[in-house]
């Protein structure tokens, strides 16, 4: 059920875990085919801590906004097709008194925007059969090398009995990433997703096991806007196992293919800021699976930033962080 409250000029419905059927028509009307227009990822990643996700009815048109926690007091207007709506923004200002407002995952490039107030997110859609069949020579080589180096690894569906091991693995992974990047990595989104959806019908959370130890996890589900499209929510592996990332993507592609999907969204082509410098290794890794794939490009636009509101280099783009 949703929680409703009226504000001046509009009504806000706060989205809860059982509201997928309510929000999917709104997501469908945006035309945005993204990881974040798939309800499980949208809900798990964006309603953590003191965040609130709303459907806002304004001038008889439903919109989705994210109110990031009270300390940040940050408003994100999600998936909007139109240019800035000044009247709507004024209503938002009056209701929330935000320190920051931005549009995220806009399907068309905004016009007349300063470069430092716009960000781009490329979302990658791979061809499942191409990855499953190892059509790319580099992928095939690395996949076979991984199986040869680690003959005992297994890829299977996770069960509730695996939960503690999965959470422990995420914590270990985050500790290593924190040391590598020189910045805190918490894994909060992934752990919340597991807590909410590990036993949910229609959502696959899979584990990679080596001698009863979890060394990797993946998850995928169907996308409500395209019948043959799956969404890969996350893929995390122990980096001590060489080529295990490739193994994870190929095994996940096999599982997705077996369920009748032909394409899979694998998230954004994103660089990382490591030690204050841009590192593109993550983006380069994902691109090796893109033979016969495609890219959806979406935009973010900053509307308001208070004078004392200091943000990092990816703050505008990374609304889920």
Short mmCIF file of C-alpha atoms in Angstrom, two decimals:
data_model
loop_
_atom_site.label_atom_id
_atom_site.label_comp_id
_atom_site.label_asym_id
_atom_site.label_seq_id
_atom_site.Cartn_x
_atom_site.Cartn_y
_atom_site.Cartn_z
CA UNK A 1 0.00 0.00 0.00
CA UNK A 2 1.08 3.59 -0.54
CA UNK A 3 1.18 6.40 1.96
CA UNK A 4 -0.55 9.50 0.67
CA UNK A 5 -0.09 13.10 1.69
CA UNK A 6 -1.27 16.28 0.04
CA UNK A 7 0.96 19.23 -0.67
CA UNK A 8 0.13 22.54 -2.27
CA UNK A 9 -0.76 21.82 -5.87
CA UNK A 10 0.03 18.11 -5.89
CA UNK A 11 -0.34 14.77 -4.11
CA UNK A 12 2.53 12.52 -3.07
CA UNK A 13 2.25 8.72 -2.78
CA UNK A 14 5.20 7.12 -1.01
CA UNK A 15 6.16 3.87 -2.72
CA UNK A 16 6.38 0.66 -0.65
CA UNK A 17 7.74 -2.79 -1.54
CA UNK A 18 4.33 -4.15 -2.59
CA UNK A 19 3.60 -1.29 -5.01
CA UNK A 20 5.22 -2.68 -8.16
CA UNK A 21 1.89 -2.91 -10.02
CA UNK A 22 1.15 0.70 -9.10
CA UNK A 23 4.43 2.19 -10.28
CA UNK A 24 5.04 0.08 -13.41
CA UNK A 25 2.49 1.99 -15.58
CA UNK A 26 4.19 5.25 -14.58
CA UNK A 27 7.62 3.80 -15.44
CA UNK A 28 6.27 2.51 -18.75
CA UNK A 29 4.91 5.95 -19.69
CA UNK A 30 8.42 7.45 -19.49
CA UNK A 31 9.80 5.32 -22.34
CA UNK A 32 13.06 4.95 -20.38
CA UNK A 33 14.43 1.39 -20.60
CA UNK A 34 16.94 1.40 -17.76
CA UNK A 35 18.09 -0.74 -14.85
CA UNK A 36 16.24 1.81 -12.72
CA UNK A 37 12.89 1.42 -14.48
CA UNK A 38 12.95 -2.17 -13.22
CA UNK A 39 11.11 -2.03 -9.90
CA UNK A 40 13.28 -4.31 -7.70
CA UNK A 41 16.45 -2.32 -8.38
CA UNK A 42 14.63 1.02 -8.25
CA UNK A 43 13.09 0.22 -4.88
CA UNK A 44 16.06 -1.49 -3.21
CA UNK A 45 18.66 1.05 -4.29
CA UNK A 46 16.67 4.27 -3.87
CA UNK A 47 14.68 3.77 -0.66
CA UNK A 48 17.56 2.94 1.66
CA UNK A 49 18.28 4.82 4.90
CA UNK A 50 16.01 7.86 5.15
CA UNK A 51 15.36 8.16 1.41
CA UNK A 52 11.79 8.35 0.13
CA UNK A 53 10.50 7.47 -3.34
CA UNK A 54 7.24 9.11 -4.44
CA UNK A 55 4.75 9.13 -7.26
CA UNK A 56 3.74 12.79 -7.52
CA UNK A 57 0.49 13.71 -9.25
CA UNK A 58 0.79 17.23 -10.63
CA UNK A 59 -1.60 18.66 -13.22
CA UNK A 60 -3.06 15.15 -13.60
CA UNK A 61 0.32 13.78 -14.67
CA UNK A 62 2.17 11.26 -12.48
CA UNK A 63 5.91 11.77 -12.00
CA UNK A 64 8.49 9.95 -9.92
CA UNK A 65 10.73 11.81 -7.51
CA UNK A 66 13.39 10.67 -5.07
CA UNK A 67 13.89 12.60 -1.83
CA UNK A 68 17.37 11.77 -0.57
CA UNK A 69 17.84 11.87 3.17
CA UNK A 70 17.19 14.79 5.47
CA UNK A 71 20.89 15.69 5.84
CA UNK A 72 21.30 16.08 2.08
CA UNK A 73 17.72 17.24 1.41
CA UNK A 74 18.26 16.40 -2.23
CA UNK A 75 15.42 16.00 -4.77
CA UNK A 76 15.79 13.95 -7.97
CA UNK A 77 13.09 14.14 -10.65
CA UNK A 78 13.33 10.80 -12.41
CA UNK A 79 12.86 9.80 -16.06
CA UNK A 80 11.28 13.08 -17.21
CA UNK A 81 10.74 13.50 -20.96
CA UNK A 82 10.28 17.25 -20.89
CA UNK A 83 12.44 20.30 -20.42
CA UNK A 84 12.51 21.89 -17.00
CA UNK A 85 9.01 22.55 -15.70
CA UNK A 86 9.45 25.74 -13.70
CA UNK A 87 6.03 25.57 -12.05
CA UNK A 88 6.63 22.01 -10.86
CA UNK A 89 10.09 22.91 -9.56
CA UNK A 90 8.66 25.82 -7.60
CA UNK A 91 6.14 23.46 -6.00
CA UNK A 92 9.00 21.11 -5.08
CA UNK A 93 10.97 23.97 -3.54
CA UNK A 94 8.02 25.06 -1.45
CA UNK A 95 7.27 21.54 -0.23
CA UNK A 96 10.79 20.31 0.58
CA UNK A 97 13.05 23.41 0.76
CA UNK A 98 15.79 21.32 -0.89
CA UNK A 99 19.49 22.11 -1.03
CA UNK A 100 19.81 20.35 -4.39
CA UNK A 101 17.48 19.49 -7.31
CA UNK A 102 18.32 17.53 -10.44
CA UNK A 103 16.67 15.61 -13.26
CA UNK A 104 18.07 12.08 -13.71
CA UNK A 105 17.85 9.59 -16.59
CA UNK A 106 16.33 12.00 -19.10
CA UNK A 107 15.89 10.23 -22.47
CA UNK A 108 16.76 13.30 -24.56
CA UNK A 109 19.76 15.60 -24.21
CA UNK A 110 18.76 18.83 -22.42
CA UNK A 111 19.22 22.01 -24.40
CA UNK A 112 21.28 25.03 -23.31
CA UNK A 113 22.83 23.44 -20.24
CA UNK A 114 26.26 24.33 -18.87
CA UNK A 115 28.62 21.33 -19.21
CA UNK A 116 29.29 21.16 -15.47
CA UNK A 117 25.54 20.92 -14.83
CA UNK A 118 24.93 17.91 -17.07
CA UNK A 119 26.02 14.27 -16.85
CA UNK A 120 25.73 11.30 -19.21
CA UNK A 121 24.99 7.67 -18.39
CA UNK A 122 25.38 5.01 -21.07
CA UNK A 123 23.44 1.84 -20.19
CA UNK A 124 24.67 -1.31 -21.89
CA UNK A 125 22.41 -3.99 -23.39
CA UNK A 126 24.21 -7.19 -24.33
CA UNK A 127 23.06 -9.87 -26.75
CA UNK A 128 22.60 -12.90 -24.51
CA UNK A 129 23.19 -15.58 -27.17
CA UNK A 130 26.47 -13.95 -28.24
CA UNK A 131 27.83 -14.08 -24.69
CA UNK A 132 26.44 -17.53 -23.95
CA UNK A 133 27.98 -18.97 -27.12
CA UNK A 134 31.38 -17.33 -26.43
CA UNK A 135 31.35 -15.66 -29.86
CA UNK A 136 33.95 -13.09 -28.80
CA UNK A 137 37.43 -14.73 -28.90
CA UNK A 138 38.69 -12.77 -25.89
CA UNK A 139 35.67 -13.72 -23.77
CA UNK A 140 36.02 -17.36 -24.81
CA UNK A 141 39.72 -17.41 -23.94
CA UNK A 142 39.24 -15.83 -20.50
CA UNK A 143 36.22 -18.01 -19.66
CA UNK A 144 38.08 -21.22 -20.48
CA UNK A 145 41.16 -20.04 -18.59
CA UNK A 146 39.05 -19.38 -15.51
CA UNK A 147 37.51 -22.87 -15.61
CA UNK A 148 40.95 -24.44 -16.05
CA UNK A 149 42.52 -22.45 -13.21
CA UNK A 150 39.59 -23.03 -10.86
CA UNK A 151 38.11 -26.45 -11.71
CA UNK A 152 35.92 -26.66 -8.58
CA UNK A 153 33.89 -23.47 -9.06
CA UNK A 154 30.14 -23.81 -9.48
CA UNK A 155 27.41 -21.36 -10.48
CA UNK A 156 23.98 -21.99 -8.95
CA UNK A 157 20.81 -20.38 -7.63
CA UNK A 158 21.17 -18.95 -4.12
CA UNK A 159 18.94 -20.15 -1.29
CA UNK A 160 18.09 -18.56 2.08
CA UNK A 161 20.76 -20.83 3.63
CA UNK A 162 23.38 -18.91 1.61
CA UNK A 163 22.38 -15.51 3.01
CA UNK A 164 25.03 -15.17 5.73
CA UNK A 165 27.80 -16.26 3.37
CA UNK A 166 26.57 -13.84 0.72
CA UNK A 167 26.54 -10.90 3.14
CA UNK A 168 30.00 -11.86 4.43
CA UNK A 169 31.26 -11.98 0.84
CA UNK A 170 29.82 -8.53 0.09
CA UNK A 171 31.53 -7.14 3.20
CA UNK A 172 34.90 -8.65 2.16
CA UNK A 173 34.48 -7.32 -1.37
CA UNK A 174 33.69 -3.83 -0.10
CA UNK A 175 36.69 -3.83 2.23
CA UNK A 176 39.04 -4.64 -0.67
CA UNK A 177 37.39 -2.03 -2.91
CA UNK A 178 37.67 0.59 -0.18
CA UNK A 179 41.39 -0.10 0.13
CA UNK A 180 41.81 -0.03 -3.66
CA UNK A 181 39.91 3.21 -4.27
CA UNK A 182 40.88 5.09 -1.15
CA UNK A 183 37.20 5.84 -0.55
CA UNK A 184 34.54 4.04 1.48
CA UNK A 185 32.55 1.36 -0.39
CA UNK A 186 29.66 -0.02 1.71
CA UNK A 187 27.69 -2.45 -0.49
CA UNK A 188 24.53 -1.11 1.16
CA UNK A 189 22.47 -1.28 -2.05
CA UNK A 190 23.37 -4.90 -2.79
CA UNK A 191 22.82 -6.07 0.79
CA UNK A 192 19.43 -4.38 0.89
CA UNK A 193 18.48 -5.97 -2.44
CA UNK A 194 19.41 -9.39 -1.05
CA UNK A 195 17.45 -8.76 2.15
CA UNK A 196 14.34 -7.76 0.20
CA UNK A 197 14.40 -10.16 -2.75
CA UNK A 198 16.46 -13.30 -1.98
CA UNK A 199 13.32 -15.45 -1.74
CA UNK A 200 11.18 -13.47 -4.22
CA UNK A 201 9.60 -15.29 -7.17
CA UNK A 202 10.86 -14.04 -10.53
CA UNK A 203 14.13 -12.69 -9.17
CA UNK A 204 17.30 -14.73 -9.58
CA UNK A 205 20.10 -14.23 -7.06
CA UNK A 206 22.89 -16.64 -7.94
CA UNK A 207 26.16 -17.57 -6.24
CA UNK A 208 29.54 -18.74 -7.45
CA UNK A 209 30.91 -21.37 -5.07
CA UNK A 210 34.42 -22.75 -4.63
CA UNK A 211 34.53 -25.65 -2.18
CA UNK A 212 31.48 -24.41 -0.25
CA UNK A 213 32.73 -20.81 -0.09
CA UNK A 214 30.87 -17.95 -1.83
CA UNK A 215 33.31 -16.20 -4.17
CA UNK A 216 30.83 -14.33 -6.36
CA UNK A 217 27.19 -13.26 -6.68
CA UNK A 218 24.95 -12.12 -9.52
CA UNK A 219 21.29 -11.18 -9.82
CA UNK A 220 18.83 -10.75 -12.68
CA UNK A 221 15.11 -10.31 -13.22
CA UNK A 222 12.75 -9.48 -16.07
CA UNK A 223 12.24 -5.89 -17.25
CA UNK A 224 8.58 -4.80 -17.21
CA UNK A 225 8.91 -2.62 -20.32
CA UNK A 226 10.32 -5.22 -22.72
CA UNK A 227 9.23 -8.86 -22.74
CA UNK A 228 12.55 -10.39 -23.86
CA UNK A 229 14.80 -8.12 -21.78
CA UNK A 230 16.41 -9.15 -18.51
CA UNK A 231 18.10 -6.82 -16.04
CA UNK A 232 21.43 -7.78 -14.50
CA UNK A 233 21.26 -5.91 -11.21
CA UNK A 234 24.77 -6.73 -10.02
CA UNK A 235 27.74 -9.01 -10.62
CA UNK A 236 30.41 -9.11 -7.91
CA UNK A 237 33.35 -11.52 -7.75
CA UNK A 238 36.43 -12.21 -5.64
CA UNK A 239 39.19 -10.47 -7.58
CA UNK A 240 41.70 -13.01 -6.30
CA UNK A 241 40.30 -15.44 -8.87
CA UNK A 242 41.62 -14.51 -12.29
CA UNK A 243 39.00 -14.15 -15.06
CA UNK A 244 36.21 -14.86 -12.57
CA UNK A 245 34.37 -11.72 -13.72
CA UNK A 246 34.17 -13.13 -17.23
CA UNK A 247 33.02 -16.49 -15.87
CA UNK A 248 30.25 -14.74 -13.93
CA UNK A 249 28.94 -12.82 -16.95
CA UNK A 250 28.95 -15.93 -19.18
CA UNK A 251 27.22 -18.13 -16.60
CA UNK A 252 24.65 -15.42 -15.95
CA UNK A 253 24.04 -15.14 -19.71
CA UNK A 254 23.41 -18.90 -19.81
CA UNK A 255 20.89 -18.62 -16.97
CA UNK A 256 19.16 -15.65 -18.62
CA UNK A 257 19.05 -17.42 -22.00
CA UNK A 258 17.54 -20.53 -20.39
CA UNK A 259 14.65 -18.37 -19.16
CA UNK A 260 13.86 -17.18 -22.68
CA UNK A 261 15.39 -13.69 -22.61
CA UNK A 262 17.35 -12.50 -25.64
CA UNK A 263 18.90 -9.29 -24.22
CA UNK A 264 20.19 -8.15 -20.86
CA UNK A 265 20.77 -4.71 -19.37
CA UNK A 266 24.07 -4.80 -17.49
CA UNK A 267 24.07 -1.28 -16.06
CA UNK A 268 26.08 1.78 -16.87
CA UNK A 269 29.32 2.27 -18.74
CA UNK A 270 30.91 4.25 -15.95
CA UNK A 271 34.38 5.35 -15.03
CA UNK A 272 35.47 5.39 -11.41
CA UNK A 273 37.32 8.05 -9.48
CA UNK A 274 40.24 6.25 -7.80
CA UNK A 275 42.64 8.29 -5.72
CA UNK A 276 41.30 11.46 -7.30
CA UNK A 277 41.92 10.18 -10.84
CA UNK A 278 39.56 8.72 -13.41
CA UNK A 279 39.84 4.94 -13.85
CA UNK A 280 38.00 3.44 -16.84
CA UNK A 281 38.79 -0.23 -16.14
CA UNK A 282 35.20 -1.00 -15.08
CA UNK A 283 33.77 0.47 -18.28
CA UNK A 284 36.38 -1.30 -20.41
CA UNK A 285 35.59 -4.65 -18.74
CA UNK A 286 31.88 -4.42 -19.49
CA UNK A 287 32.50 -3.42 -23.10
CA UNK A 288 34.14 -6.74 -23.94
CA UNK A 289 30.67 -8.37 -23.75
CA UNK A 290 29.07 -5.92 -26.16
CA UNK A 291 29.49 -7.75 -29.47
CA UNK A 292 26.06 -7.39 -31.15
CA UNK A 293 24.93 -5.31 -28.16
CA UNK A 294 23.53 -1.79 -27.98
CA UNK A 295 23.72 1.31 -25.78
CA UNK A 296 20.96 3.53 -24.36
CA UNK A 297 22.19 7.02 -23.47
CA UNK A 298 20.48 9.05 -20.76
CA UNK A 299 21.20 12.46 -19.29
CA UNK A 300 21.11 14.19 -15.92
CA UNK A 301 20.68 17.93 -15.39
CA UNK A 302 21.35 19.98 -12.27
CA UNK A 303 18.62 22.53 -11.53
CA UNK A 304 19.53 23.86 -8.09
CA UNK A 305 22.57 23.65 -5.82
CA UNK A 306 22.76 25.69 -2.61
CA UNK A 307 25.85 27.84 -2.17
CA UNK A 308 27.10 25.73 0.73
CA UNK A 309 26.26 22.38 -0.90
CA UNK A 310 29.60 20.74 -1.79
CA UNK A 311 29.46 17.62 -3.98
CA UNK A 312 31.93 15.20 -5.55
CA UNK A 313 32.62 14.76 -9.30
CA UNK A 314 29.92 12.12 -9.91
CA UNK A 315 27.28 13.42 -7.53
CA UNK A 316 24.84 14.55 -10.24
CA UNK A 317 25.00 11.27 -12.14
CA UNK A 318 25.13 8.80 -9.26
CA UNK A 319 21.72 9.40 -7.67
CA UNK A 320 21.71 5.85 -6.24
CA UNK A 321 24.95 6.25 -4.26
#
